[in-house]
PDB file of C-alpha atoms in Angstrom:
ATOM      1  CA  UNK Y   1      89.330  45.885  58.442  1.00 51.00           C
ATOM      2  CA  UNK Y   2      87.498  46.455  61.693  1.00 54.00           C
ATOM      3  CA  UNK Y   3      89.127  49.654  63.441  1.00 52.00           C
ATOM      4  CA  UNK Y   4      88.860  48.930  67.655  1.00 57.00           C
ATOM      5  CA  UNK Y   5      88.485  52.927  69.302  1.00 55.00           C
ATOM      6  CA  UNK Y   6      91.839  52.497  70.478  1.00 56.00           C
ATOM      7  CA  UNK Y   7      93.455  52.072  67.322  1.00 69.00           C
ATOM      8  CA  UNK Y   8      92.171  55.733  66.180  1.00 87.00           C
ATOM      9  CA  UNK Y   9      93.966  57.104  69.201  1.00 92.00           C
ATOM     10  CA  UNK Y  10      98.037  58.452  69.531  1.00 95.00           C
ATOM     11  CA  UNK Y  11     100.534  56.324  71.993  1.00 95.00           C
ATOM     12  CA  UNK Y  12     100.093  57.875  75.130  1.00 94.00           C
ATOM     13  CA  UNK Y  13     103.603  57.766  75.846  1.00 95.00           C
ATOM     14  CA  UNK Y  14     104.778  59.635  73.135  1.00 97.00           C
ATOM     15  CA  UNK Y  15     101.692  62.892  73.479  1.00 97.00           C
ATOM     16  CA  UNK Y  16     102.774  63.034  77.005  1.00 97.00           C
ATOM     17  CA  UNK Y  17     106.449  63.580  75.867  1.00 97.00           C
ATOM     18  CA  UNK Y  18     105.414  66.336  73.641  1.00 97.00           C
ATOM     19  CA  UNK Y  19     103.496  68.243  75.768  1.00 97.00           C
ATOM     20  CA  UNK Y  20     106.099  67.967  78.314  1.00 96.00           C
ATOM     21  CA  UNK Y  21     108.401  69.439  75.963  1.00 95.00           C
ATOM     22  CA  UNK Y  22     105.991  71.865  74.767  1.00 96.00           C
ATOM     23  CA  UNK Y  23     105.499  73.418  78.329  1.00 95.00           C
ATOM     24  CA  UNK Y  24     107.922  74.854  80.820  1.00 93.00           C
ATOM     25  CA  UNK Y  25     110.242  72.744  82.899  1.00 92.00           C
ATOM     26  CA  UNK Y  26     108.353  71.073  85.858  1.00 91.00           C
ATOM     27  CA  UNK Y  27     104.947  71.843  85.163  1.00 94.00           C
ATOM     28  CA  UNK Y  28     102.217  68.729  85.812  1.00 94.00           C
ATOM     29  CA  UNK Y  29     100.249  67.747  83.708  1.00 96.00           C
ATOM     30  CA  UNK Y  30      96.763  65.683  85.083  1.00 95.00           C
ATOM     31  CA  UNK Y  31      95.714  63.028  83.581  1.00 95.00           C
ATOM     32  CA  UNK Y  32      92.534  63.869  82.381  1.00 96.00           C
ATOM     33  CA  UNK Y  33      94.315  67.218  80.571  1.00 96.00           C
ATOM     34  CA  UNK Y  34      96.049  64.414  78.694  1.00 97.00           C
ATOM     35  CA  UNK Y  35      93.754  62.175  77.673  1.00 96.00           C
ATOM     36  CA  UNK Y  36      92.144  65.191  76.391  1.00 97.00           C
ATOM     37  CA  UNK Y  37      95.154  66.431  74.318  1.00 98.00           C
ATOM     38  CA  UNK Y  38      95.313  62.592  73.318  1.00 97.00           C
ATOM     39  CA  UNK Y  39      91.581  63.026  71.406  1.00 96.00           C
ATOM     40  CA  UNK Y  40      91.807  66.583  70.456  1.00 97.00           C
ATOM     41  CA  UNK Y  41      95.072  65.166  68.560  1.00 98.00           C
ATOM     42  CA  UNK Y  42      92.887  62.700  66.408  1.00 97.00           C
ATOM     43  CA  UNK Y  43      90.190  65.024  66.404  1.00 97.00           C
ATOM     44  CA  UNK Y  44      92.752  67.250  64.579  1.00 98.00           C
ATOM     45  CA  UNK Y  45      94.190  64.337  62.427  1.00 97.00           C
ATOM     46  CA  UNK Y  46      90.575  63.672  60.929  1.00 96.00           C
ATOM     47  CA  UNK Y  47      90.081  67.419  60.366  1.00 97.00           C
ATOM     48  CA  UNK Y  48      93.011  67.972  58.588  1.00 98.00           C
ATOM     49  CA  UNK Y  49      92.501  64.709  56.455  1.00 97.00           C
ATOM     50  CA  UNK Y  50      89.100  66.360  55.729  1.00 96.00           C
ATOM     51  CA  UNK Y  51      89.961  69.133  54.545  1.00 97.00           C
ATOM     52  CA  UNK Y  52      93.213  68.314  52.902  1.00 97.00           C
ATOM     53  CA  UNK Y  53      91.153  65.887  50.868  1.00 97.00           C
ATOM     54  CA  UNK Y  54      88.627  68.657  50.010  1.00 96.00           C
ATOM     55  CA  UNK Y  55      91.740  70.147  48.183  1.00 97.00           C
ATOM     56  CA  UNK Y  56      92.898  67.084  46.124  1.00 97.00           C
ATOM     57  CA  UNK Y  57      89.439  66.512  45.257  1.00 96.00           C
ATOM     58  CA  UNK Y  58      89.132  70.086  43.458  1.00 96.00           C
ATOM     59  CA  UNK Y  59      91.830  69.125  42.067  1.00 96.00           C
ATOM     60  CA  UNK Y  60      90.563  66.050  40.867  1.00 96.00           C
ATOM     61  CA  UNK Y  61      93.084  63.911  42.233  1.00 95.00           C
ATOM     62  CA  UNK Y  62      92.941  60.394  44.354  1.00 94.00           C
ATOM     63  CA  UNK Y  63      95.854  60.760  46.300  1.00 96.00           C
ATOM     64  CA  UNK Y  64      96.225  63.306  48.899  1.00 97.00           C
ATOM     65  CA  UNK Y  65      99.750  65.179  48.296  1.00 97.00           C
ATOM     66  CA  UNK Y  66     101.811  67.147  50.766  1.00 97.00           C
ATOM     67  CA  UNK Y  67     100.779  70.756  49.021  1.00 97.00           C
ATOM     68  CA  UNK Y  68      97.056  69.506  50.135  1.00 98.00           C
ATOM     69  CA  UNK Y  69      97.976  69.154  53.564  1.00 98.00           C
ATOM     70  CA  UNK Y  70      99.714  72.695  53.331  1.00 98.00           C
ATOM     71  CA  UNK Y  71      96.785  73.800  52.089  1.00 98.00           C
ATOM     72  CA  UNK Y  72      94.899  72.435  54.951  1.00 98.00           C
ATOM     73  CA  UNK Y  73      96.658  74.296  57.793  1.00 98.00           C
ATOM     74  CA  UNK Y  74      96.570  77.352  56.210  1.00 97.00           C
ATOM     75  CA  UNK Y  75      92.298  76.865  55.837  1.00 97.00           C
ATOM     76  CA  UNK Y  76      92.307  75.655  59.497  1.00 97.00           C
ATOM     77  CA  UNK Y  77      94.374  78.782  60.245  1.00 97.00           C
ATOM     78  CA  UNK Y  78      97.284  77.273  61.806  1.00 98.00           C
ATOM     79  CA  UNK Y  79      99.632  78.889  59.135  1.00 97.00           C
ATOM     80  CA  UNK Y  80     102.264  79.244  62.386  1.00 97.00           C
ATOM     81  CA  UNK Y  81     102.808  75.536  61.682  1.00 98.00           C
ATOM     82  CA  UNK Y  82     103.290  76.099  57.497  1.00 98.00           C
ATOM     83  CA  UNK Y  83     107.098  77.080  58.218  1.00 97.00           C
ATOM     84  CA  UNK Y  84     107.742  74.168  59.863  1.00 97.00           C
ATOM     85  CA  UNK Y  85     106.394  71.936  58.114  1.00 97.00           C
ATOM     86  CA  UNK Y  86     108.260  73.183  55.524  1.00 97.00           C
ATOM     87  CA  UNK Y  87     111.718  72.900  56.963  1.00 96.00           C
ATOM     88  CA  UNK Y  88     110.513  69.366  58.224  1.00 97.00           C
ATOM     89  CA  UNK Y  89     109.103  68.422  54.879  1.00 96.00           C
ATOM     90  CA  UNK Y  90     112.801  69.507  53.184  1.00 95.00           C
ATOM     91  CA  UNK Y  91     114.732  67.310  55.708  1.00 95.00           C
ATOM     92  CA  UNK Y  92     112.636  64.199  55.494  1.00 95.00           C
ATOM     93  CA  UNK Y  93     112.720  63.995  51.193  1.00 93.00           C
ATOM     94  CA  UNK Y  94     116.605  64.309  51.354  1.00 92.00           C
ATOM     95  CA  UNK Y  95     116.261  61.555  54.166  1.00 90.00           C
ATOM     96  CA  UNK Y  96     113.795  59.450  52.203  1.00 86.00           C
ATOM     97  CA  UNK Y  97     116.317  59.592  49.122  1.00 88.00           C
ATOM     98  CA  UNK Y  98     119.447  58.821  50.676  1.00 86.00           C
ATOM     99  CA  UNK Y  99     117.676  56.150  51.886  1.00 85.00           C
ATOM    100  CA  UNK Y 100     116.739  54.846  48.445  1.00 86.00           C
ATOM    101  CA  UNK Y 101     119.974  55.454  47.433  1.00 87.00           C
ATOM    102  CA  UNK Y 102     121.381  53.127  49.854  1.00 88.00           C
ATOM    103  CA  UNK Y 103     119.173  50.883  48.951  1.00 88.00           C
ATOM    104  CA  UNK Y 104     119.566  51.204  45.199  1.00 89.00           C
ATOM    105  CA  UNK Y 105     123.188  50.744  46.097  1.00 90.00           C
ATOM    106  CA  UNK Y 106     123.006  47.043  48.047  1.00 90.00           C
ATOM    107  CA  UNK Y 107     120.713  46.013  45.099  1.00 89.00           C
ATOM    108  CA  UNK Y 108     123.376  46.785  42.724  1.00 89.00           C
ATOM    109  CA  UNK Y 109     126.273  45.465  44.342  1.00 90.00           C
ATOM    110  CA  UNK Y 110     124.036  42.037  44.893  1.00 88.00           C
ATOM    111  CA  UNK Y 111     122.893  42.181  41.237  1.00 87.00           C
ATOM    112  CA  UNK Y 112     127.495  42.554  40.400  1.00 85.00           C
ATOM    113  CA  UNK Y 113     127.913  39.816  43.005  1.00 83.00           C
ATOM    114  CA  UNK Y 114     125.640  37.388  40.973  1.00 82.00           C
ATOM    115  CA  UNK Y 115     126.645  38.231  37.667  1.00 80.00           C
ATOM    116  CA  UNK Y 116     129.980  38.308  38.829  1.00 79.00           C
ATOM    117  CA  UNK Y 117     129.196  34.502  40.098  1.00 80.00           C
ATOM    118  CA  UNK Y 118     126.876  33.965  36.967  1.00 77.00           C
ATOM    119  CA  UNK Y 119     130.397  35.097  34.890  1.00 75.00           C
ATOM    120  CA  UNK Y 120     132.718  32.776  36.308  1.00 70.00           C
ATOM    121  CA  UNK Y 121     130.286  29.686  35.473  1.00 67.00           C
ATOM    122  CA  UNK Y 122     129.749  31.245  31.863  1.00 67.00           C
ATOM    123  CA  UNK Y 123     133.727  31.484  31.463  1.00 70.00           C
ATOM    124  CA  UNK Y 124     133.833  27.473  32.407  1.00 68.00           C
ATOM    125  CA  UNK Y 125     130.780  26.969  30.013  1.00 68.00           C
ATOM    126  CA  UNK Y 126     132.383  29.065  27.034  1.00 69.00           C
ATOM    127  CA  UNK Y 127     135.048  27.283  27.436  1.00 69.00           C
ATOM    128  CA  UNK Y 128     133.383  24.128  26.655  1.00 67.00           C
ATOM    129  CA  UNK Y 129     131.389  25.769  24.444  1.00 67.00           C
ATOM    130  CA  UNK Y 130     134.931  26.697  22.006  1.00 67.00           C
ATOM    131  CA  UNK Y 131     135.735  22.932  22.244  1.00 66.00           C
ATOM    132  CA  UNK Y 132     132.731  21.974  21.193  1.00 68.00           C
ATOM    133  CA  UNK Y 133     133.174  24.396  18.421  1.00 64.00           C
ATOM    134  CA  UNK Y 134     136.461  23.487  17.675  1.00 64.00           C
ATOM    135  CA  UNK Y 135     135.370  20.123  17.123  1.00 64.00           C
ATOM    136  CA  UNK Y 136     132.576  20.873  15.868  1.00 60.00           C
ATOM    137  CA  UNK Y 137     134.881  22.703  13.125  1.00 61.00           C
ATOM    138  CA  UNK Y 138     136.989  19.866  12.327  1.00 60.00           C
ATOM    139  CA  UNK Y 139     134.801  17.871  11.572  1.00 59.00           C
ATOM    140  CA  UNK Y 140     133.089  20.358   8.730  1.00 58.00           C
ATOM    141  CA  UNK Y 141     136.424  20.830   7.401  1.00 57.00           C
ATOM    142  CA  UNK Y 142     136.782  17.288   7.557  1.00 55.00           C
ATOM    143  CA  UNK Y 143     133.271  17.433   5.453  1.00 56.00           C
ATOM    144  CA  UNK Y 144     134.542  20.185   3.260  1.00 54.00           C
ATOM    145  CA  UNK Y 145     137.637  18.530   1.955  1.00 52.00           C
ATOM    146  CA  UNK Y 146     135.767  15.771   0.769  1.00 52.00           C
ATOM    147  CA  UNK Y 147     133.583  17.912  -0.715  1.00 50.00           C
ATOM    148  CA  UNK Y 148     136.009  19.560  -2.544  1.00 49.00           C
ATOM    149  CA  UNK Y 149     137.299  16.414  -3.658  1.00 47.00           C
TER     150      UNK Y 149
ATOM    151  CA  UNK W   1     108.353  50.945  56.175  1.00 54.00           C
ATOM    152  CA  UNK W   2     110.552  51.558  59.035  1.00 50.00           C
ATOM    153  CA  UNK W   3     110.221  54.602  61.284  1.00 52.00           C
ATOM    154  CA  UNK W   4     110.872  53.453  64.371  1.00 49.00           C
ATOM    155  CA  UNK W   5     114.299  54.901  63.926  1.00 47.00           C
ATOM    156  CA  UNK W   6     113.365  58.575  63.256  1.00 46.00           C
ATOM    157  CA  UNK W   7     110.974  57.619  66.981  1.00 45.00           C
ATOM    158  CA  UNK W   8     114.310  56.871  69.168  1.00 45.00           C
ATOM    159  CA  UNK W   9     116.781  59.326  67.523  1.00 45.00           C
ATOM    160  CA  UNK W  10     114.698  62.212  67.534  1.00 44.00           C
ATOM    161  CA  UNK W  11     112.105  63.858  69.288  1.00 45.00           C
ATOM    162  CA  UNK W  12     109.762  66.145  68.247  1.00 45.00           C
ATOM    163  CA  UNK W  13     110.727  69.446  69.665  1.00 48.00           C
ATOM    164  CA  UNK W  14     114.411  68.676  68.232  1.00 51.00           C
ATOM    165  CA  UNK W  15     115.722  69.315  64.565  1.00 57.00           C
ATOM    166  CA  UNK W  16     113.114  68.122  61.821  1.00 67.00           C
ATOM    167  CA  UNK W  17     112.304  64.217  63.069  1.00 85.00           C
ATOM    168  CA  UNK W  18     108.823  63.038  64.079  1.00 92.00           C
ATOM    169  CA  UNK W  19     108.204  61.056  66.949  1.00 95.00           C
ATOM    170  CA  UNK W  20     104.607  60.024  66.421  1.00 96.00           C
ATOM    171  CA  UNK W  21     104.267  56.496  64.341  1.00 95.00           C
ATOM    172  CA  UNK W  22     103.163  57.663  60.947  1.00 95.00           C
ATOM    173  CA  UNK W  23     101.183  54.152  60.519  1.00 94.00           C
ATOM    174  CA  UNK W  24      98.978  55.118  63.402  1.00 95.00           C
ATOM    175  CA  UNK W  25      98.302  58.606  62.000  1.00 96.00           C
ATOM    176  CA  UNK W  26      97.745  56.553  58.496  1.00 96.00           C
ATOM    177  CA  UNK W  27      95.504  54.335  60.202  1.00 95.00           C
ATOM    178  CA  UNK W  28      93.009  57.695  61.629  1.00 95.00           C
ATOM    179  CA  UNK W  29      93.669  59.120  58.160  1.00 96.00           C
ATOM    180  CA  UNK W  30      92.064  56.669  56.424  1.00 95.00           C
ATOM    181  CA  UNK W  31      89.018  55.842  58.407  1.00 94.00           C
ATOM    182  CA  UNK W  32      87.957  59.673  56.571  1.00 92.00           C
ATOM    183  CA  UNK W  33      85.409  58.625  54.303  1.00 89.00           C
ATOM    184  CA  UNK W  34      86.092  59.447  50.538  1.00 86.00           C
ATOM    185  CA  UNK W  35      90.135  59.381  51.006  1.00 93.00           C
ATOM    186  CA  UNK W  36      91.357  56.640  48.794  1.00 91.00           C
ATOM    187  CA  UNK W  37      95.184  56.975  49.175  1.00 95.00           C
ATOM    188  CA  UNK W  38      98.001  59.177  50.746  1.00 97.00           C
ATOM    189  CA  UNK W  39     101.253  60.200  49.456  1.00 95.00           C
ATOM    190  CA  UNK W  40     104.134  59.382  51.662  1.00 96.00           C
ATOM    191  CA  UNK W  41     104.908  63.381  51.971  1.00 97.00           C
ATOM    192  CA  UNK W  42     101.592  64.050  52.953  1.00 98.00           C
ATOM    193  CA  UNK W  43     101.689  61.859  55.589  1.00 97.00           C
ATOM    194  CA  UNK W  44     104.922  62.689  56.998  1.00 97.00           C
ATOM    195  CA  UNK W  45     103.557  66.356  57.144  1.00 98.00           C
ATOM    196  CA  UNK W  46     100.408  65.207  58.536  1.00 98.00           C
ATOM    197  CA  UNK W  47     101.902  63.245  61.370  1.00 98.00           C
ATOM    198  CA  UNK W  48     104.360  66.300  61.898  1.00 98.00           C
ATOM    199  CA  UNK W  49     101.613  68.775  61.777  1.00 98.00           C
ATOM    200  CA  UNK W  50      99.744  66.682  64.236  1.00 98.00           C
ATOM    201  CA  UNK W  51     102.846  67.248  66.814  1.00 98.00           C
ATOM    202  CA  UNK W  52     102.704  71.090  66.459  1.00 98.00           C
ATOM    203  CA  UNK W  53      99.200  71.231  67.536  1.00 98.00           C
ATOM    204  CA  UNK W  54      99.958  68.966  70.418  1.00 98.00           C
ATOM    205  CA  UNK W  55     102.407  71.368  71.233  1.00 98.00           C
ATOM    206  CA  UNK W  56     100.526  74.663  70.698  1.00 98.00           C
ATOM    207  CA  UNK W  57      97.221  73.366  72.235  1.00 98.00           C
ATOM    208  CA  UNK W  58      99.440  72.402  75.522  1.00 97.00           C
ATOM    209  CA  UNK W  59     101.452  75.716  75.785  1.00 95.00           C
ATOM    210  CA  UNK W  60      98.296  77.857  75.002  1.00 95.00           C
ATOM    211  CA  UNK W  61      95.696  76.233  77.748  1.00 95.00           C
ATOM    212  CA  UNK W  62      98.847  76.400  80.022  1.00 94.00           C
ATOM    213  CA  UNK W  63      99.505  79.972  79.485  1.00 92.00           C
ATOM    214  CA  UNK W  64      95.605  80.765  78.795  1.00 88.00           C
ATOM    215  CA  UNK W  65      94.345  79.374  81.690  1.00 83.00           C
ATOM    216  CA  UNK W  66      95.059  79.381  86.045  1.00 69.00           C
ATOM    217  CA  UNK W  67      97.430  76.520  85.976  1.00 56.00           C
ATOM    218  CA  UNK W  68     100.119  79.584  86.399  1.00 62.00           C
ATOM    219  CA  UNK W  69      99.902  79.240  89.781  1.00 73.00           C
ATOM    220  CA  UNK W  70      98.908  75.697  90.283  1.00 74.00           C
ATOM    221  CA  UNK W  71     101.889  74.750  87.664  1.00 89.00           C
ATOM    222  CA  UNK W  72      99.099  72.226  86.488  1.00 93.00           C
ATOM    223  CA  UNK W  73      97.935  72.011  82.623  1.00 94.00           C
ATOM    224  CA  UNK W  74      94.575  70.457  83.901  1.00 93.00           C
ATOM    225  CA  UNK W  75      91.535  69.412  81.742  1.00 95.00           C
ATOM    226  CA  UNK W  76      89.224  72.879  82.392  1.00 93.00           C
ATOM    227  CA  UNK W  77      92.320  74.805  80.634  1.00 94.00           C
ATOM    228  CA  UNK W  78      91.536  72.730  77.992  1.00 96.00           C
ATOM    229  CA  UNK W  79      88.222  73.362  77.683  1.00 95.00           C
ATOM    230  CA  UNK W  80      88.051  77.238  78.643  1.00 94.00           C
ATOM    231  CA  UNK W  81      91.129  77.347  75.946  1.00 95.00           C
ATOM    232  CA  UNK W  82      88.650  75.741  73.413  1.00 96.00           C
ATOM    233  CA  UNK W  83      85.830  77.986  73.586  1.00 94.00           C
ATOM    234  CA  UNK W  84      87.629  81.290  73.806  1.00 94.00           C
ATOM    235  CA  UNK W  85      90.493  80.898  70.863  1.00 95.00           C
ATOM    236  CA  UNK W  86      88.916  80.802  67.314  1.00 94.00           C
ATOM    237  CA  UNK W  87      91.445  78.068  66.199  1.00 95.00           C
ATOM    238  CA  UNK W  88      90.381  75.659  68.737  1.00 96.00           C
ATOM    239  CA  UNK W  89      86.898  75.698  68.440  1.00 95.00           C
ATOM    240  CA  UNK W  90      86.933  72.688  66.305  1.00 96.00           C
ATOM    241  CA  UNK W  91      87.228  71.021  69.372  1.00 96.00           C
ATOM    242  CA  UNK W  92      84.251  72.045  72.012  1.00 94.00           C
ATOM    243  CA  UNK W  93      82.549  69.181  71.283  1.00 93.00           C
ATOM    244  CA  UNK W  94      84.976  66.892  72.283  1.00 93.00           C
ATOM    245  CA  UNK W  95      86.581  69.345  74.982  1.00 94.00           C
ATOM    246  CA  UNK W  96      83.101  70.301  76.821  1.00 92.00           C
ATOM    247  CA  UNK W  97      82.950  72.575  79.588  1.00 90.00           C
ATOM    248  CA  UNK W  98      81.845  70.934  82.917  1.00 86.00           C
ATOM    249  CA  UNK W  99      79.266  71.330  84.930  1.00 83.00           C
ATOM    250  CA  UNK W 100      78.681  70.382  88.270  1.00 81.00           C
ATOM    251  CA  UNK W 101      75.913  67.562  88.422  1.00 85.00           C
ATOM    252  CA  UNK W 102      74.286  70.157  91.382  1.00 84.00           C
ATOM    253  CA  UNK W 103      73.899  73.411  88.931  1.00 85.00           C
ATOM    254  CA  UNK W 104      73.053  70.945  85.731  1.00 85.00           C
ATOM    255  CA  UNK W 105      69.884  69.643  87.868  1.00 88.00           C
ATOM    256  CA  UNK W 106      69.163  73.562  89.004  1.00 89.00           C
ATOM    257  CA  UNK W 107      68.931  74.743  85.463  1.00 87.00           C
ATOM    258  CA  UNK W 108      66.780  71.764  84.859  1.00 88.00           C
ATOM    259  CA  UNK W 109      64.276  72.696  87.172  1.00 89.00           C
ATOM    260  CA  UNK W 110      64.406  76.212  86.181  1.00 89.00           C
ATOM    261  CA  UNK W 111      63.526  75.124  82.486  1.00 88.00           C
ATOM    262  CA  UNK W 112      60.627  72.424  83.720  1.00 87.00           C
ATOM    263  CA  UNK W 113      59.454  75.557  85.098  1.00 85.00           C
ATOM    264  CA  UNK W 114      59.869  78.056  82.516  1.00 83.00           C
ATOM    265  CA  UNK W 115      58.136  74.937  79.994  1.00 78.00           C
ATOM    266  CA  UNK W 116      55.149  74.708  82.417  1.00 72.00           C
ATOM    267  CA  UNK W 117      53.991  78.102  82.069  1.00 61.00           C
ATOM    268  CA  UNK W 118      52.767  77.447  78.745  1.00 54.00           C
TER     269      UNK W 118
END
């Protein structure tokens, strides 16, 4: 997959909201200073990835894991941002399992709906099913007795 | 996976959202060479993490550098931020200093000079 240079960079819109929350009310920002923030932001994304991945591979491990990324910041020396991340971190797992929840929930109820469905259409087949059996039955007894005989 | 949600509710400053679209962040992630795959927690925090220094880099240039009295974050805050603070040095390469074209030619000469001595 061929990566254009613009794909590697952050939305402009959304840096520029940050750093206007970030600084106090009514300051300007040029446009160069954020274009600049824009690249030092990816700059810091591959950095991190970097070294977080230096961590896993100690480790041994394939997949980067949040505790490698902890680890990261802390090397980089931005522990002011381990806190956080930790708070942030919390928040988002209970958010990521409610979320599975709900959707462990609507597969469930659509999994009762068909059986519930698939029920109704075994009932009518069962149904037949007895007759058949009940015929079915005569008919040996009918065999039976004249066996017997 | 959907996260445009978490983008409209909440912004990054607020409670414990991210506004930043973890795919993109994915996407610079794994153009690292050697990283074969990412867990979804270490992405979140990566993407978060990635917000913070956007914030910190801003507010410390700003408060670092003259735009005090021009109530300006402009690019040389940047760069003056990135040489002098040990955190940011990661980033002079990318944040240089500039010159003007006039005193890059002087210091030319001066080294044509100092070479033709020899």
């Amino acid at each position: 997959m061929a990566e254009r240079p613009e794909d590697l960079n952050l939305p402009n819109a959304v840096i520029t909201r940050i750093i206007k929350e970030a600084l106090p009310d009514g300051v300007n920002v040029s446009k160069e200073a954020r274009r600049a923030i824009s690249q030092a932001a990816s700059v810091f994304v591959l950095y991190a990835t970097s070294c977080a991945n230096n961590f896993a591979m100690k480790a041994k491990r394939k997949t980067l894991n949040a505790g490698d990324v902890l680890a990261a910041m802390e090397e980089m020396e931005f522990e002011r941002f381990l806190e956080p991340l930790r708070e942030a971190l919390e928040v988002y797992k209970k958010g990521q399992r409610g979320k599975k929840e709900v959707s462990e929930q609507k597969r469930k109820d659509k999994e009762k709906k068909v059986d519930s469905e698939n029920d109704k259409s075994r009932e009518e087949e069962d149904e037949e099913e007895e007759r058949m059996e009940e015929d079915a039955e005569a008919e040996n007894e009918a065999d039976d007795e004249e066996v017997e005989n | 996976m959907k996260m445009s949600e978490n983008k409209d509710e909440q912004a990054s400053g607020n409670k414990k959202g991210i506004s930043l679209p973890i795919s993109r962040v994915r996407l610079i992630m794994k153009s690292s060479p050697d990283v074969s795959s990412i867990n979804q927690d270490a992405l979140f925090l990566t993407t978060k993490a990635t917000e913070l220094f956007v914030q910190h880099l801003a507010l410390s240039s700003f408060n670092n550098g003259s735009g005090k009295e021009t109530n300006t974050l402009s690019y040389s805050d940047l760069a003056n931020t990135a040489e002098e603070t040990e955190t940011f040095q990661f980033l002079t390469d990318i944040l240089p200093k500039k010159i003007l074209a006039r005193d890059y030619l002087k210091s030319l000469e001066q080294m044509q000079e100092e070479d033709g001595d020899f």
